[in-house]
Coordinates of C-alpha atoms and ligand atoms in Angstrom, one line a residue:
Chain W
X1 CA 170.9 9.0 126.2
X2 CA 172.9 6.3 125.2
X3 CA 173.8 5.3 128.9
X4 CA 169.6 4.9 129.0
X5 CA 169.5 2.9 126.3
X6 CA 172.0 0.7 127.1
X7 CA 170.6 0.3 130.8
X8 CA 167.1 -0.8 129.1
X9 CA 168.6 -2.9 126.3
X10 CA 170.9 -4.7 129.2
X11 CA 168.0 -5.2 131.4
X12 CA 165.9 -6.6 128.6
X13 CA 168.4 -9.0 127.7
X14 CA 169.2 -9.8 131.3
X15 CA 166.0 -11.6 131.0
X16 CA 167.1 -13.8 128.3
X17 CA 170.6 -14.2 130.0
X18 CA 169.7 -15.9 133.1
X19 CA 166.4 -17.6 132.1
X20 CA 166.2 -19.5 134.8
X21 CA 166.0 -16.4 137.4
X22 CA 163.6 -14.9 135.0
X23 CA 161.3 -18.1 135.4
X24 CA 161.3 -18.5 139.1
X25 CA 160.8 -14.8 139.3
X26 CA 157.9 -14.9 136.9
X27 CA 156.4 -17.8 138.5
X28 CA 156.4 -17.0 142.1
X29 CA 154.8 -14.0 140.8
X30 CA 152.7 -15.4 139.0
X31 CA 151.7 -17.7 141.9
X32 CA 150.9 -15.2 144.5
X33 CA 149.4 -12.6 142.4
X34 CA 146.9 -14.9 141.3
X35 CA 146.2 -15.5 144.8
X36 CA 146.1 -12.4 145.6
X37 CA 143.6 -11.9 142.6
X38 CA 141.1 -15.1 143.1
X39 CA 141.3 -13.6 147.1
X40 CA 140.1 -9.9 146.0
X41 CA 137.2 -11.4 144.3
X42 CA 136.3 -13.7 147.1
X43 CA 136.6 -11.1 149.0
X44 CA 134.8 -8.5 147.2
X45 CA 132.1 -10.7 147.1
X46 CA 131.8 -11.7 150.4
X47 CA 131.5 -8.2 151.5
X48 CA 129.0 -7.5 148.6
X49 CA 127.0 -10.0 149.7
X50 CA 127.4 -8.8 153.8
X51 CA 126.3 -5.2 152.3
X52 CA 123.2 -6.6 150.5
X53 CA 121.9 -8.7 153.4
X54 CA 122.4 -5.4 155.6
X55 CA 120.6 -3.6 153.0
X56 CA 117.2 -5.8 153.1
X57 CA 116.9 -4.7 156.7
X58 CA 113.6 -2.5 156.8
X59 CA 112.1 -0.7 159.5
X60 CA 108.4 -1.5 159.8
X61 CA 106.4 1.9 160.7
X62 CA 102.8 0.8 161.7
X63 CA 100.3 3.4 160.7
X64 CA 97.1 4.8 163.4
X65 CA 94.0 3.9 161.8
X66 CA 91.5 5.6 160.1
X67 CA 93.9 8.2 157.8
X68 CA 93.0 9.6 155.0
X69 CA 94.8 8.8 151.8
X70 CA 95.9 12.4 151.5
X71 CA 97.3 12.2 155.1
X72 CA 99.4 9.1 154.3
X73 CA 100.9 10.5 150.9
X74 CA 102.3 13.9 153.3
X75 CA 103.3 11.4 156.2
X76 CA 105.1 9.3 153.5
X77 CA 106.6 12.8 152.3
X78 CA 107.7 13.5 155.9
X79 CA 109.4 10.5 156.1
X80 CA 111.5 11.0 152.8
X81 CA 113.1 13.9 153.9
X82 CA 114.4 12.5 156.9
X83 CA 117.9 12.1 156.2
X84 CA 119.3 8.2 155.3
X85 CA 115.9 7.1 154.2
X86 CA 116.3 5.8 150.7
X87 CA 112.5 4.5 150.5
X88 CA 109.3 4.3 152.0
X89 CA 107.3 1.9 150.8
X90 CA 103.0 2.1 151.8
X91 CA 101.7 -0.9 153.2
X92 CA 98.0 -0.8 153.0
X93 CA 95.7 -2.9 155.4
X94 CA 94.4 -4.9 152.2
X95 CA 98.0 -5.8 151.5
X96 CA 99.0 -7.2 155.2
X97 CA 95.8 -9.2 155.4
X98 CA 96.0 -10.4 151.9
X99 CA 100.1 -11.4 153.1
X100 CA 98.8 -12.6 156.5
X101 CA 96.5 -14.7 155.1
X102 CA 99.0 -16.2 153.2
X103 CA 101.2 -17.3 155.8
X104 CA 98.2 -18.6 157.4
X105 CA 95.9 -20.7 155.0
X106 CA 92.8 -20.5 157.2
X107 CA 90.5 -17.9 156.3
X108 CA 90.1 -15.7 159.3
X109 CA 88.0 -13.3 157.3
X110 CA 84.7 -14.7 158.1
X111 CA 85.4 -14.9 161.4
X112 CA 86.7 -11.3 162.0
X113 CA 84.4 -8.7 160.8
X114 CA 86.9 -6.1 160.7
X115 CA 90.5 -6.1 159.6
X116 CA 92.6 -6.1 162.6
X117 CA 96.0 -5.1 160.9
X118 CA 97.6 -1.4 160.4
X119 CA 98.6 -0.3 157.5
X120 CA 102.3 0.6 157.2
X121 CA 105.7 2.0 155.6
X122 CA 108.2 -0.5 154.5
X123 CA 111.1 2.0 155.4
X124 CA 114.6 1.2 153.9
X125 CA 117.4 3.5 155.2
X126 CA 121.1 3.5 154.5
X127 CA 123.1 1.8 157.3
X128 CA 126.1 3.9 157.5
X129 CA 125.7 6.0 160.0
X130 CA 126.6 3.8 162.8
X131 CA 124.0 3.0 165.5
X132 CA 123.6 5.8 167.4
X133 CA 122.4 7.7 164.3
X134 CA 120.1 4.5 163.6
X135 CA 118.4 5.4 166.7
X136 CA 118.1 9.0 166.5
X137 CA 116.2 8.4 163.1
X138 CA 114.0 5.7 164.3
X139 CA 112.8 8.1 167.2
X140 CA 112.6 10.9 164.7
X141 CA 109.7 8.7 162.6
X142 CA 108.3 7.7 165.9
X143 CA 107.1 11.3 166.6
X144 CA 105.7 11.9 163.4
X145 CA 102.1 12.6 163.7
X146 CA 99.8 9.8 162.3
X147 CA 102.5 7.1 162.9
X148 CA 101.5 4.5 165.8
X149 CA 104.7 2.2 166.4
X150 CA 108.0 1.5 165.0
X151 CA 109.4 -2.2 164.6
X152 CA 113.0 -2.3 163.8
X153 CA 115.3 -5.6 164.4
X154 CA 118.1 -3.7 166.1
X155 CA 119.5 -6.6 167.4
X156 CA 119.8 -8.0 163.8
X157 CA 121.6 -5.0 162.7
X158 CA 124.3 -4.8 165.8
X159 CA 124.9 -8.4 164.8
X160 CA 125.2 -7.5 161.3
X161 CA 126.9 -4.6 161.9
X162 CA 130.0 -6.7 164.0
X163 CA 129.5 -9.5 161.9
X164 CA 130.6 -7.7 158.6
X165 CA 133.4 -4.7 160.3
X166 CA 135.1 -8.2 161.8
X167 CA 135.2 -9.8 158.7
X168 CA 136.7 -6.9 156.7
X169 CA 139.4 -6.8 159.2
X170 CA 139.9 -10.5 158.8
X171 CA 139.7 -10.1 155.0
X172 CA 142.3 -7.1 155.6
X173 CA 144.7 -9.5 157.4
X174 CA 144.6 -11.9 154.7
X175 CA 145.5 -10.0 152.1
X176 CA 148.5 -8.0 153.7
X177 CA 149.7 -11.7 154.9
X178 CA 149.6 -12.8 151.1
X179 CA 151.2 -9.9 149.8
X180 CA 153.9 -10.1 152.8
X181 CA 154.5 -13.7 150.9
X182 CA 155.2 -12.5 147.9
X183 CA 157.4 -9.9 148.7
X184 CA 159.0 -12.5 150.2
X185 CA 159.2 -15.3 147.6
X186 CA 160.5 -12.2 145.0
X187 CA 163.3 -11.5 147.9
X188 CA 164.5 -14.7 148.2
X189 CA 164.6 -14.9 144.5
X190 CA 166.7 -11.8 143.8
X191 CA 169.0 -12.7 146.5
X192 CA 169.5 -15.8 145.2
X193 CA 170.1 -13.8 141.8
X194 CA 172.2 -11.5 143.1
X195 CA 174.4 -14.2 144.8
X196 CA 175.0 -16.1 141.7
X197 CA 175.8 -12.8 140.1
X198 CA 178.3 -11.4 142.7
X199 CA 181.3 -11.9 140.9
X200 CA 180.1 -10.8 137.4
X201 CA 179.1 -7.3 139.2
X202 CA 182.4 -7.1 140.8
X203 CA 184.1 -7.6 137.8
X204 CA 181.9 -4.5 136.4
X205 CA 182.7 -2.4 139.4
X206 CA 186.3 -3.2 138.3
X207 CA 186.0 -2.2 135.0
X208 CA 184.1 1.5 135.7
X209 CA 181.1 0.7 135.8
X210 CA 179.0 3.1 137.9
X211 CA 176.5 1.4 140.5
X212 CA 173.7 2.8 139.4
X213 CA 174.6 1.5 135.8
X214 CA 175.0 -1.9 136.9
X215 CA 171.6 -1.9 139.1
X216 CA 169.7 0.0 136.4
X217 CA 169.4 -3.3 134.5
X218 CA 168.1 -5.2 137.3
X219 CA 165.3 -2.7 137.8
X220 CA 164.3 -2.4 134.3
X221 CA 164.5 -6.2 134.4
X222 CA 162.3 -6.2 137.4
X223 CA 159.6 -4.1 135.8
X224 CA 159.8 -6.2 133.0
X225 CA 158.8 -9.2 135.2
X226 CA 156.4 -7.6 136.8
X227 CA 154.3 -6.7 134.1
X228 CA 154.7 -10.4 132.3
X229 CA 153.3 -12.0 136.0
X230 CA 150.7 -9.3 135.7
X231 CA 149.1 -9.8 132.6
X232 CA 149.8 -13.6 133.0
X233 CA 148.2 -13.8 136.6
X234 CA 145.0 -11.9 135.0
X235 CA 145.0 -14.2 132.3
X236 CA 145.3 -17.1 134.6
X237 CA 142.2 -16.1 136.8
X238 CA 140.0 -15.3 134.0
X239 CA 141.0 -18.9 132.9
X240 CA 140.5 -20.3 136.3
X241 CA 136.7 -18.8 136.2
X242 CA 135.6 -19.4 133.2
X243 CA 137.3 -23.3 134.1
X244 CA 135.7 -24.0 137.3
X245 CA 132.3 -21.2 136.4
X246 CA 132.9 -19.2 139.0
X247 CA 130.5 -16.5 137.8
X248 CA 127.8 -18.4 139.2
X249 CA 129.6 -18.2 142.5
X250 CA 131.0 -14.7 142.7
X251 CA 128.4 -12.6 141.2
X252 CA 130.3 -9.3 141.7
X253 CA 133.1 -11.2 139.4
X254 CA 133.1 -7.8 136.9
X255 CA 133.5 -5.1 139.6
X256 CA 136.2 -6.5 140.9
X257 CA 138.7 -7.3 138.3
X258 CA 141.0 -4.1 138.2
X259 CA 143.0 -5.7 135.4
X260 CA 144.9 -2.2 135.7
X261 CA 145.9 -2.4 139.5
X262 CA 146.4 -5.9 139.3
X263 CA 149.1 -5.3 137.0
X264 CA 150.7 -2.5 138.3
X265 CA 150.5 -3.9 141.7
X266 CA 152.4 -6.7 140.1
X267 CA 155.1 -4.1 138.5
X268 CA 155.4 -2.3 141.6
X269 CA 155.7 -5.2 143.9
X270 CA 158.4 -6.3 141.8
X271 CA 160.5 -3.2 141.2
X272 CA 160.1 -2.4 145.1
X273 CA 161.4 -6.3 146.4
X274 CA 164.1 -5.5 143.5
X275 CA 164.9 -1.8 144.5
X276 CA 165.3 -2.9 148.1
X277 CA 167.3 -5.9 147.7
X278 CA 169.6 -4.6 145.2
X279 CA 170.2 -1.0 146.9
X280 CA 171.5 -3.0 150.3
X281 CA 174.0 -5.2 147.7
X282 CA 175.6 -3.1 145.2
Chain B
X1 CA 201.7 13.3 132.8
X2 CA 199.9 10.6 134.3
X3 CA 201.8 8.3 136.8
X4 CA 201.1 6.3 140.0
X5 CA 202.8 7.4 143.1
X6 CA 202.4 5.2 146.6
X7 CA 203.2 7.8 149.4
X8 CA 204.4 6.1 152.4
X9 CA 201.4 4.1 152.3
X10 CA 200.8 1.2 155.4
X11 CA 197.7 -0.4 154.2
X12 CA 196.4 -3.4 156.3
X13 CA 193.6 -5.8 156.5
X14 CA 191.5 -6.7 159.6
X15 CA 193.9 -9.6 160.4
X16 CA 197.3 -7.2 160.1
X17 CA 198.7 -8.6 157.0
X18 CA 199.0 -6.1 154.5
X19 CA 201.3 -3.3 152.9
X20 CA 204.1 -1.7 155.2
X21 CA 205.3 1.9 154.5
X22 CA 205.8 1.5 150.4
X23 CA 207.4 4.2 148.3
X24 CA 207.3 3.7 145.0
X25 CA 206.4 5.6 141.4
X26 CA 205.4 4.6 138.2
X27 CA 206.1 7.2 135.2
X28 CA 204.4 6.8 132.1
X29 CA 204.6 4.4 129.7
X30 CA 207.0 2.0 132.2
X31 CA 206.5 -1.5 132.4
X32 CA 207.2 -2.8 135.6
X33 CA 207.5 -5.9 137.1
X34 CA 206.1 -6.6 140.7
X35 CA 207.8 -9.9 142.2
X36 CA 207.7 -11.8 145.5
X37 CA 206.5 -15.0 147.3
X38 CA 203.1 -15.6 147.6
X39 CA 201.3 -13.8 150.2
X40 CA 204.1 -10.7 150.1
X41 CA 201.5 -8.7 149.0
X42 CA 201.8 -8.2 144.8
X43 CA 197.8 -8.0 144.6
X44 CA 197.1 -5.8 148.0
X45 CA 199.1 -3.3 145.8
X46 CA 197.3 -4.0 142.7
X47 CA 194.0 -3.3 145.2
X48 CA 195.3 -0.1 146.6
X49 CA 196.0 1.1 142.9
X50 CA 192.1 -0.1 141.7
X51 CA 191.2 1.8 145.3
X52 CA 189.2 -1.3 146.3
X53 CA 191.1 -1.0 149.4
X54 CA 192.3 2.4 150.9
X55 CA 195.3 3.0 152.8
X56 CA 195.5 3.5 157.0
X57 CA 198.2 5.9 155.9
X58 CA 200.1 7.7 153.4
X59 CA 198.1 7.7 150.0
X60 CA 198.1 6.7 146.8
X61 CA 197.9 9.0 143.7
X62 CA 196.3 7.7 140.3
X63 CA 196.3 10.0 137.4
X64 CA 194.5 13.2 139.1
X65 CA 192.9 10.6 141.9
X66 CA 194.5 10.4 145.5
X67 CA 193.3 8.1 147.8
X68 CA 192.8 10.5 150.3
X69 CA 190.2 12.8 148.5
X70 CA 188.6 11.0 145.7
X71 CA 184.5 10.6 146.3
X72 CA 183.2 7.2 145.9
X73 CA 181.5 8.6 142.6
X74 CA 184.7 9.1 141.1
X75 CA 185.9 6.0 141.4
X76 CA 184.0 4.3 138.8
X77 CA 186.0 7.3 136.5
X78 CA 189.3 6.2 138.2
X79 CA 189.1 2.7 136.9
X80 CA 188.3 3.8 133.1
X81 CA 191.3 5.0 133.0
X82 CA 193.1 1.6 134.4
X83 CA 192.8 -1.7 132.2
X84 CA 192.8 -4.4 134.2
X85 CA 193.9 -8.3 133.8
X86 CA 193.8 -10.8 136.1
X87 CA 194.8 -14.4 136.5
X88 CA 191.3 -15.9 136.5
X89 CA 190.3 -13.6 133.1
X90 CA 187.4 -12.3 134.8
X91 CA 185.2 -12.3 131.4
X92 CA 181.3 -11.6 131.8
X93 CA 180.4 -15.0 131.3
X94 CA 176.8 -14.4 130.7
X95 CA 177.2 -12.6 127.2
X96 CA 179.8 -13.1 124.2
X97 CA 183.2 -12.5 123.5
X98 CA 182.1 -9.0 121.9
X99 CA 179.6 -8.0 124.4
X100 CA 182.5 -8.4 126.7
X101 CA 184.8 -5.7 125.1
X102 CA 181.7 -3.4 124.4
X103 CA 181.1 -3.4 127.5
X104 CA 183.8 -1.3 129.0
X105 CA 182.6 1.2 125.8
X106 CA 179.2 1.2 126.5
X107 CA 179.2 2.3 130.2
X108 CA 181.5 4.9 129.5
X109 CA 178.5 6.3 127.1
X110 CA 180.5 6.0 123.5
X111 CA 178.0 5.8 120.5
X112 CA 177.2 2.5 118.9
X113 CA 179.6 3.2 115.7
X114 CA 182.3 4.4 117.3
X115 CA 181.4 1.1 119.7
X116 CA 181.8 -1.2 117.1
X117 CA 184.6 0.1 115.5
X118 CA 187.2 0.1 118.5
X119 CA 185.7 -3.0 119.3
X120 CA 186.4 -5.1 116.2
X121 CA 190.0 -3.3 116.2
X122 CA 190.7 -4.4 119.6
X123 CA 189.5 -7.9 118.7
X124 CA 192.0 -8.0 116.0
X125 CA 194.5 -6.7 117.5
X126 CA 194.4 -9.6 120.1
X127 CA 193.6 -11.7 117.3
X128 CA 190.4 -13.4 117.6
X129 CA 188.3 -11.7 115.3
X130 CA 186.9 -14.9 114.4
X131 CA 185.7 -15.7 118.3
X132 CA 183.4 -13.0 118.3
X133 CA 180.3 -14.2 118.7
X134 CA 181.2 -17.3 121.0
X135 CA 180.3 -17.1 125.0
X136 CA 183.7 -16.6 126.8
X137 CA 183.1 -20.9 128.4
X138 CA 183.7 -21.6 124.6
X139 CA 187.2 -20.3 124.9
X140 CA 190.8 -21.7 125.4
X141 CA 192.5 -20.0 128.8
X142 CA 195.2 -18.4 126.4
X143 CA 192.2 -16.8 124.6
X144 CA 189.9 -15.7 127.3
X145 CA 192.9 -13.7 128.1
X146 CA 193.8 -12.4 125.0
X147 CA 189.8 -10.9 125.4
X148 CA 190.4 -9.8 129.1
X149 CA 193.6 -7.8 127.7
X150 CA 191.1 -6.4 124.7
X151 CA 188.7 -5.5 127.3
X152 CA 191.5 -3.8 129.2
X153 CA 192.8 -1.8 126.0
X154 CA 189.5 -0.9 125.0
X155 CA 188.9 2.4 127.0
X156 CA 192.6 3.1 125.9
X157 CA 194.0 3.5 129.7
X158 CA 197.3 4.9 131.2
X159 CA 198.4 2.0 132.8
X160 CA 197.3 -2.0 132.4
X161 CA 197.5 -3.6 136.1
X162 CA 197.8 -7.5 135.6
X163 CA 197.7 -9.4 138.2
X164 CA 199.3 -13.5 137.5
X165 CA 198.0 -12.7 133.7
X166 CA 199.8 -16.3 133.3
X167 CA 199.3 -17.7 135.7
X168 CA 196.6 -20.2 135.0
X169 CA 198.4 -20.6 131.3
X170 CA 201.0 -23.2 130.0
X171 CA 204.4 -21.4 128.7
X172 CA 203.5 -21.5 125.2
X173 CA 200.5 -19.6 125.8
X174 CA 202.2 -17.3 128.5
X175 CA 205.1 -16.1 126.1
X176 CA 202.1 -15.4 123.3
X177 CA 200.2 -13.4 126.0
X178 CA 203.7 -11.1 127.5
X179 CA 204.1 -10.4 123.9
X180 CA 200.9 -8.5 124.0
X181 CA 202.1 -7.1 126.9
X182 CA 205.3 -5.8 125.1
X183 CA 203.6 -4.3 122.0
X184 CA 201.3 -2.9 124.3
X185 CA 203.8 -1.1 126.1
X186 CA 206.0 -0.3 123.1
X187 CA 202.9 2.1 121.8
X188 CA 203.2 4.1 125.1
X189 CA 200.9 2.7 127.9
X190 CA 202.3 2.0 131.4
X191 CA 202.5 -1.9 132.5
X192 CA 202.4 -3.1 136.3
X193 CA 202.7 -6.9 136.4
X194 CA 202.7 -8.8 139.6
X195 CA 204.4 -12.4 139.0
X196 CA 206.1 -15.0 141.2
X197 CA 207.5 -16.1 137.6
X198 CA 211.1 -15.6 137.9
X199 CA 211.8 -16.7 134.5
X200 CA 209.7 -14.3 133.1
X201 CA 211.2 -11.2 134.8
X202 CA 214.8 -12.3 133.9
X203 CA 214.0 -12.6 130.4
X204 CA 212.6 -9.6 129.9
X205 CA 214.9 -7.3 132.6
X206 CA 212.3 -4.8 133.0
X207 CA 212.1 -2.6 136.1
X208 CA 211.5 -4.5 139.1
X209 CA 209.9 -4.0 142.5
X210 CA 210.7 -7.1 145.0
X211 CA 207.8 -7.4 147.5
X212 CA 208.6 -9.7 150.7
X213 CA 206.3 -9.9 153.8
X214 CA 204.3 -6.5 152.7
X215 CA 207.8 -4.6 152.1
X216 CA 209.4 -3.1 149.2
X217 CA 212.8 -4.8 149.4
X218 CA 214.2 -3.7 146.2
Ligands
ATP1 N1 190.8 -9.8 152.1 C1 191.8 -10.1 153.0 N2 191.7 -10.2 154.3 C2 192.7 -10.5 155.1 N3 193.9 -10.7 154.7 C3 194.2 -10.7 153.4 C4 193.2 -10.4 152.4 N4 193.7 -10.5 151.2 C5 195.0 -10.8 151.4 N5 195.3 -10.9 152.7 C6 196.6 -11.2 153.3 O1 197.5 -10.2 152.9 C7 198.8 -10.7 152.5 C8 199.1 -10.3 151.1 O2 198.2 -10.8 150.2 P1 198.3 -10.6 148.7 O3 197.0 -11.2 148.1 O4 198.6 -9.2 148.4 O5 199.5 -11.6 148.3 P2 200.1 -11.9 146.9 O6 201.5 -11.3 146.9 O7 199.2 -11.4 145.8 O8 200.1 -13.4 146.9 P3 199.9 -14.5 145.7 O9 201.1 -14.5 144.9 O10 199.6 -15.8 146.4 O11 198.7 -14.0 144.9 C9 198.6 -12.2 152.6 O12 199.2 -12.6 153.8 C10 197.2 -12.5 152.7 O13 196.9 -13.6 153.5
MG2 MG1 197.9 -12.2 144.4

């Protein structure tokens, strides 16, 4: 009990003690877990967004004409319960003149007797089944009875599709690179700590102390930093947001602040650099 | 009973300087001088004693400890019961002149009160009560010792191993600091000193053991 206490009270004033390895180890911290923060929100964003544009993707089902209205509501029921299909929105004739016509300013009314267009389902499904599933369901409302044709931008989609599983890798890469950089700034940092210290350890070891008494102060100290840097670096990119308004920018900006992870990714990445460094020295 | 025994021990380093075959014993409560040029090997003993260096043969007993059986975890327990002063002080410069003495207290898991009562004693006893609170850079050589020596008594060892403990200090300051020595010894607790000072071992015609190129010569 009091060998715990002692550890923690030594490692708490092993901050105060060598204030300048305290700062650098803060502030490299502090540096690349901000990064790493202002990255994860880019990031979330970016793939928010990706997700969002991949959801407006609708498959147009063009209706035979001449149904009756009771007809269309059990076809539109028949499509529901197909599996993925979040909505199926009904597309009267009325509605795709009245939206032709406004593409086109001319009034072709007068010179058509009859409107030409089918009525249809707006049909939005959810993308993740990969494309062969995509397929299978698009076939699976071609066959129903009463439904004429099936207009679906697959092209758009495998683009899409490629477009957004690249960019998670890329986004992937990033942030292992950036946490790779930290982990090294905070080993360089406690090496150079430890070097300056190498004499006043020995001189412990001379004296009886145990290793593990004479590392336990480093870790606490570590954790210690860690969590400073982590609050700090939260604090630092709500500053930065509210600075440069970046909640115009990055929509998703609530989602994606984890101000618990953030800091204990901070505490952890800390200890760990610490724990590793330390445990090849002493 | 505790003593220090060297058992036929050859100890060398990597470049074959070193120990050769020493046989020697220190009882309890002897002060003994170790003597020789520089380079005979007065600290390699001092090492082998601390067990920062092992023998290649024979072994060394400490107390219960031999060198040939003691676990790396129970060398940390070893060394509690050896104080140990050396020519350069070796204080822990980044905390005071108490915090220094605690120290050797704390790790060894006392409680706070009984902590700050052996500590102010031993501070007394070395005479710098006053110093307490200042960093151990603050200090005169001939004090930082008198702390390293505190430091040493604290744990209350079996044996002090000082290695050159004047050797960085004028004469004044020296005689003040082998007077420590002396009462030190007087109350019961073993002394090995390793010195090239010949004045010092004639004056005080203790026990000596006469180290020349790694050999016990007398
Ligand atoms: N770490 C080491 N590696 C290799 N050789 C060493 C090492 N330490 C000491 N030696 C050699 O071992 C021999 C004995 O050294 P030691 O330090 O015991 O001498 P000493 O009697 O204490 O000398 P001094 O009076 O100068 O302190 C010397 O020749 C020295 O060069
Ligand atoms: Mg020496």
């Amino acid at each position: 009990m009091n060998i715990l206490f002692f550890i923690i009270s030594e490692g708490l004033k092993g901050l105060f003690r060598s204030k300048f390895s305290t700062f650098l180890t803060i502030a490299s911290l502090l540096l690349t877990l901000t990064l790493l923060n202002i990255y994860f929100l880019i990031s979330q964003n970016i793939l928010q967004k990706v997700g969002e544009l991949r959801g407006r993707i609708t498959i147009e089902a063009f209706l035979e004409d001449g149904l009756s209205e009771n007809e269309i509501t059990k076809l539109q029921q028949k499509i529901l319960q197909i599996a993925k299909v979040d909505t199926a929105v009904f597309f009267s004739k009325d509605a795709a003149l009245k939206k032709f016509q406004e593409l086109f300013t001319d009034d072709y009314s007068q010179m058509i007797e009859e409107n030409p267009l089918p009525a249809s389902f707006q049909i939005r499904i959810r993308l993740d089944g990969g494309e062969q599933n995509t397929a299978q369901l698009i076939s699976k409302i071609e066959k129903l009875e009463g439904i004429d044709e099936v207009i679906f931008h697959r092209k758009l989609l495998t683009a899409m599709n490629y477009y957004s599983s690249s960019l998670r890798q890329k986004l992937i890469f990033i942030g292992v690179g950036l946490l790779f950089i930290s982990f090294g700034m905070l080993w360089i940092n406690i090496k150079i700590t430890l070097n300056a210290k190498a004499r006043l350890i020995e001189t412990m070891e001379l004296v009886g102390a145990k290793r593990s008494l004479i590392r336990g102060p480093f870790y606490v100290q570590s954790i210690f930093e860690g969590m400073v840097a982590g609050v700090g670096s939260l604090f630092l990119c709500y500053l930065l947001v509210y600075i440069f308004d970046l909640k115009s920018i990055l929509p998703y900006y609530e989602l994606f602040f984890y101000p618990i992870y953030a800091v204990l990714i901070s505490i952890i990445l800390s200890f760990f650099t610490c724990f590793l460094a330390i445990r090849r020295r002493i | 009973m505790k003593n220090i025994r060297f058992n036929n021990v050859t100890a060398k380093y990597s470049n074959g300087e070193g120990i050769e075959i020493a046989n020697f014993d220190i009882k309890q409560g002897e002060f003994v001088f170790l003597s020789g040029p520089s380079g005979a090997g007065k600290t390699t003993i001092l090492k082998l004693i601390l067990m920062t260096l092992f023998p290649n043969r024979g072994s060394v007993e400490v107390g219960n400890f031999n060198s040939q059986t003691i676990h790396t975890k129970e060398i940390p327990l070893l060394r509690r019961q050896l104080g140990c002063v050396f020519q350069d002080f070796r204080l822990l410069d980044d905390r005071n002149v108490y915090e220094n003495i605690a120290f050797v207290l704390r790790i060894t898991g006392h409680r706070e009160k009984y902590i700050k009562r052996r500590t102010f004693k031993m501070l007394a006893e070395v005479g710098l009560s006053h110093k307490r609170n200042q960093m151990p850079s603050q200090l005169s050589g001939g004090e930082q010792q008198r702390i390293a020596i505190a430091r040493a008594m604290a744990n209350d060892p079996f044996i002090v191993l000082a290695d050159e403990p004047t050797g960085n200090l004028d004469p004044e300051t020296s005689s003040g600091i082998l007077d420590l020595f002396k009462v030190i010894n007087e109350r019961g607790t073993a002394v090995l000193m390793a010195t090239h000072n010949r004045n010092l071992i004639d004056t005080f015609s203790y026990r000596t053991l006469q180290l020349q190129h790694g050999r016990i010569i007398g």
